[in-house]
Each structure stands twice: as C-alpha cells, then as structure tokens.
Amino acid sequence: SILPFAESLWLALGWNDLDELPGKYVKNLYNFSDDGRTWRAGYGPRIRFYNDSREQYDIPNKFNPSGSVDQLRYVVELLKKDPYTRQALITIHDPLKDSNIDLETKDQPCTRSIHFMLSPKNELNCYVTMRSNDLLWGFSAVNVFNFTFMQEYVARLLGVKIGKYYHIAHNFHIYEKFLPRIKEFAKYDLKEVSKLD
C-alpha cells in the first residue's frame, strides 16, 4: 500500500489537508474529518508548526507560519548540540486545541509524544506514547511505519545508527466490526507467510 509512505511524507511536510496526499489513496480518511478537508488533530502541523493559538491548524501548503515551533527541527538541532540529552521530545497533544470539554470532533489525537534518545552505542532510539491505539488500522497500517520512518530520517540527519523502537499504547484495541477480519488473519500459518518474503 502507498498509504504509509504518503502519510509519512504528509507528516514530515507538516500538512493536514487530506487532498494533498493521503486522501488521494484512501477515501475513508475523510470520514474522520470535521470539515471534510483537513484532520483537526493531524500530526504534521503539530510536529512542524506547533503554536499557542486556540485556532485549529489549517496548514495545507504554508511553510514557516509566524509564531510556530518546528518540533522536528528542534529535536534534530538539540541532539546535534547535546547527543545524550533526554529532552528531544515532540508533543502531539495540544491543550489549547484539545482540552475543551465542549469540543465536538471526530478527530482527537491518539499519539501523545515522540521521544528520541541516543543509546551509549550511538543508536537513535524512539519512544512513542499513545493514549489509545487501534491494532488493525492505526498500529499495523500506519503508526509504526510513520514513526519508525521518522526515526530513520532523524537518525540519518544526525549521522547515527537506528536503534530500538518502543511503542507504548495505554489502550490497545480492535473494533468489534473488524473481528471477522482479525479471525481470518489468525488462521494464517505464520511460518508459511514468512516464506512469502
């Protein structure tokens, strides 16, 4: 599937306009949009253009909006300056936009943070924390791919090896409507599937 690659590029660019990349490949993504065009909680703007405004992110093709923080650039520059810092962290949850009891939305961010740390072996480890994670569509379809891809390009920018990836989900689940599909997957003989590689 092209979706993991398209979504990873979309995140790296800091966009949340579905027409720009992922919506061209998976029309179902529009079902999670409040306005039919963007993802309110899309990770890209939160990673590349984090700001202190209550206004929701609407960054289809804009670069360097004033008053924003490029957290990805910060992480890379911080690790260059202090390779063994424990502060190279990207925050996804935005209290000004998300912590509103009256907010009605189809799109609350599941990922809370992405933390990068260099090991004593000079390998870049990545720690992702999620409040909730769907096994079928989130975890296996895009999340692990997106964040390990990010780990890879941060490691390359730093000129270090790729280390371990840690995925922490406080609630790991499958939706009942997808149980038949999960049961079908469970019938596969993993030894036979591994021979297909």
CSV table of N, CA and C in Angstrom, one decimal, residues 2 24 26-27 30 40 43 54 70 89 100 110 113 121 123 128 130 134 140 146 148 153 159 163 167 174 176 183:
chain,number,residue,atom,x,y,z
A,2,ILE,N,0.4,2.3,-0.7
A,2,ILE,CA,1.2,3.5,-0.8
A,2,ILE,C,0.8,4.4,0.4
A,24,LYS,N,-5.9,11.0,-1.4
A,24,LYS,CA,-5.9,10.5,-2.8
A,24,LYS,C,-5.9,9.0,-2.8
A,26,VAL,N,-6.8,6.9,0.1
A,26,VAL,CA,-7.8,6.2,1.0
A,26,VAL,C,-8.9,7.2,1.3
A,27,LYS,N,-10.0,7.1,0.6
A,27,LYS,CA,-11.1,8.0,0.7
A,27,LYS,C,-11.8,7.9,2.1
A,30,TYR,N,-11.5,10.7,5.0
A,30,TYR,CA,-12.4,11.9,5.1
A,30,TYR,C,-13.5,11.7,6.1
A,40,ARG,N,-8.3,17.7,12.0
A,40,ARG,CA,-8.2,18.7,13.0
A,40,ARG,C,-6.9,18.3,13.9
A,43,TYR,N,-1.1,15.1,12.8
A,43,TYR,CA,0.1,15.2,13.5
A,43,TYR,C,1.1,16.1,12.8
A,54,ARG,N,-5.6,29.0,20.1
A,54,ARG,CA,-6.8,28.1,20.2
A,54,ARG,C,-7.3,27.8,18.8
A,70,ASP,N,8.9,24.5,15.2
A,70,ASP,CA,9.1,23.3,14.4
A,70,ASP,C,9.8,22.3,15.3
A,89,LEU,N,12.1,15.7,22.6
A,89,LEU,CA,10.7,15.2,22.7
A,89,LEU,C,9.8,16.1,21.9
A,100,ASN,N,-10.8,20.8,25.7
A,100,ASN,CA,-12.0,21.7,25.7
A,100,ASN,C,-13.2,20.7,25.9
A,110,CYS,N,-4.4,10.5,19.0
A,110,CYS,CA,-4.2,9.3,19.7
A,110,CYS,C,-2.7,9.4,20.3
A,113,SER,N,3.2,11.7,22.5
A,113,SER,CA,4.5,12.2,22.4
A,113,SER,C,5.4,11.2,21.6
A,121,LYS,N,25.5,3.2,22.6
A,121,LYS,CA,26.1,2.6,21.3
A,121,LYS,C,26.0,3.6,20.2
A,123,GLU,N,23.2,4.7,18.9
A,123,GLU,CA,22.0,4.4,18.1
A,123,GLU,C,20.8,5.2,18.6
A,128,VAL,N,7.4,6.1,21.5
A,128,VAL,CA,6.1,6.7,21.1
A,128,VAL,C,5.1,6.4,22.2
A,130,MET,N,1.1,6.6,23.2
A,130,MET,CA,-0.3,6.8,22.7
A,130,MET,C,-1.3,6.6,23.8
A,134,ASP,N,-5.6,1.6,17.8
A,134,ASP,CA,-6.4,0.5,17.1
A,134,ASP,C,-5.4,-0.4,16.4
A,140,SER,N,-1.0,-1.2,12.9
A,140,SER,CA,-0.4,-2.0,11.9
A,140,SER,C,-0.4,-1.4,10.5
A,146,ASN,N,4.9,5.1,10.2
A,146,ASN,CA,5.2,6.6,10.3
A,146,ASN,C,6.3,6.9,11.2
A,148,THR,N,8.6,4.9,12.8
A,148,THR,CA,9.9,4.3,12.5
A,148,THR,C,10.6,5.0,11.3
A,153,TYR,N,14.8,8.9,9.5
A,153,TYR,CA,15.3,10.1,8.9
A,153,TYR,C,16.0,11.1,9.9
A,159,GLY,N,23.5,11.4,11.5
A,159,GLY,CA,24.6,10.5,11.1
A,159,GLY,C,24.9,9.4,12.1
A,163,GLY,N,18.4,2.8,16.3
A,163,GLY,CA,18.3,1.9,17.4
A,163,GLY,C,17.0,1.2,17.5
A,167,HIS,N,6.9,1.3,21.4
A,167,HIS,CA,5.5,1.7,21.1
A,167,HIS,C,4.7,1.5,22.4
A,174,ILE,N,-9.1,-3.5,19.3
A,174,ILE,CA,-9.7,-3.7,17.9
A,174,ILE,C,-11.2,-3.4,18.0
A,176,GLU,N,-15.1,-4.0,17.2
A,176,GLU,CA,-15.9,-5.2,17.0
A,176,GLU,C,-16.2,-5.5,15.6
A,183,LYS,N,-10.1,-12.6,12.9
A,183,LYS,CA,-10.2,-14.0,13.0
A,183,LYS,C,-9.6,-14.7,11.7
